[in-house]
Amino acid sequence: GESVGLHLPTLSVQEGDNSIINCAYSNSASDYFIWYKQESGKGPQFIIDIRSNMDKRQGQRVTVLLNKTVKHLSLQIAATQPGDSAVYFCAEIETYNFNKFYFGSGTKLNVKP
Amino acid sequence: NAGVTQTPKFQVLKTGQSMTLQCAQDMNHEYMSWYRQDPGMGLRLIHYSVGAGITDQGEVPNGYNVSRSTTEDFPLRLLSAAPSQTSVYFCASLTAGGPEAFFGQGTRLTVV
């Protein structure tokens, strides 16, 4: 199968540059946020998560920032590589109910060599 | 360790036909879920299960049934396929403590 990508916002970056992917969420009761990466023809893959009592969390080459005041989440990817080309989704979870993920519509990241 | 396995990968149905999408996980995860993904949209939750014998509805449950007789398997049944059910379907599993959900490769379903 193919990943969703027909009408998604697209971010194009040069290889080696940093990427910032943004996500607005709507539910102020959400207390867990997760970023997923979906490559063409594959299922989503977990990247990083952040709890609502945090405003920043770092992983390997990725940083997630959470601004609860404006209900905004961002994913920063350092030194973007061609393998980072994919669709990125944020997901929110309410009351730590990990049964129910509410996904955003996604952003397509194109990395130019 | 296979993770989450979905079958079939592709399926074409005629309106009114029924079928079952299979999902199996070998990680002994308590939670399993079905999502559908439509163009330009994120994944939407159809049904989920917190353990064998327990299922509940998600955001878009109409036209679908599920059952969870074992920890490993969580099949999704389309009772009478409609063109509006044309989509890519993903099954996911995770432990009760979260947060990392593991997704299958997806089933692309076309209803004509």
mmCIF file with all atom_site columns, N, CA and C in Angstrom, chain A residues 6 14 59 65 84 112:
data_model
loop_
_atom_site.group_PDB
_atom_site.id
_atom_site.type_symbol
_atom_site.label_atom_id
_atom_site.label_alt_id
_atom_site.label_comp_id
_atom_site.label_asym_id
_atom_site.label_entity_id
_atom_site.label_seq_id
_atom_site.pdbx_PDB_ins_code
_atom_site.Cartn_x
_atom_site.Cartn_y
_atom_site.Cartn_z
_atom_site.occupancy
_atom_site.B_iso_or_equiv
_atom_site.pdbx_formal_charge
_atom_site.auth_seq_id
_atom_site.auth_comp_id
_atom_site.auth_asym_id
_atom_site.auth_atom_id
_atom_site.pdbx_PDB_model_num
ATOM 1  N N  . LEU A 1 6   ? -1.533 12.601 -0.700 1.00 0.00 ? 6   LEU A N  1
ATOM 2  C CA . LEU A 1 6   ? -2.017 13.325 -1.863 1.00 0.00 ? 6   LEU A CA 1
ATOM 3  C C  . LEU A 1 6   ? -2.242 14.793 -1.577 1.00 0.00 ? 6   LEU A C  1
ATOM 4  N N  . GLN A 1 14  ? 16.816 20.765 2.491  1.00 0.00 ? 14  GLN A N  1
ATOM 5  C CA . GLN A 1 14  ? 18.050 20.259 1.906  1.00 0.00 ? 14  GLN A CA 1
ATOM 6  C C  . GLN A 1 14  ? 18.690 19.278 2.883  1.00 0.00 ? 14  GLN A C  1
ATOM 7  N N  . GLY A 1 59  ? 15.586 13.207 21.750 1.00 0.00 ? 59  GLY A N  1
ATOM 8  C CA . GLY A 1 59  ? 15.978 11.852 21.423 1.00 0.00 ? 59  GLY A CA 1
ATOM 9  C C  . GLY A 1 59  ? 17.204 11.917 20.535 1.00 0.00 ? 59  GLY A C  1
ATOM 10 N N  . LEU A 1 65  ? 8.953  19.692 21.121 1.00 0.00 ? 65  LEU A N  1
ATOM 11 C CA . LEU A 1 65  ? 8.618  20.831 21.965 1.00 0.00 ? 65  LEU A CA 1
ATOM 12 C C  . LEU A 1 65  ? 7.100  20.891 22.118 1.00 0.00 ? 65  LEU A C  1
ATOM 13 N N  . ASP A 1 84  ? 14.984 10.346 6.148  1.00 0.00 ? 84  ASP A N  1
ATOM 14 C CA . ASP A 1 84  ? 13.942 11.000 6.958  1.00 0.00 ? 84  ASP A CA 1
ATOM 15 C C  . ASP A 1 84  ? 12.722 11.356 6.119  1.00 0.00 ? 84  ASP A C  1
ATOM 16 N N  . LYS A 1 112 ? 15.868 16.879 0.037  1.00 0.00 ? 112 LYS A N  1
ATOM 17 C CA . LYS A 1 112 ? 16.554 16.986 -1.248 1.00 0.00 ? 112 LYS A CA 1
ATOM 18 C C  . LYS A 1 112 ? 18.036 16.730 -1.062 1.00 0.00 ? 112 LYS A C  1
#
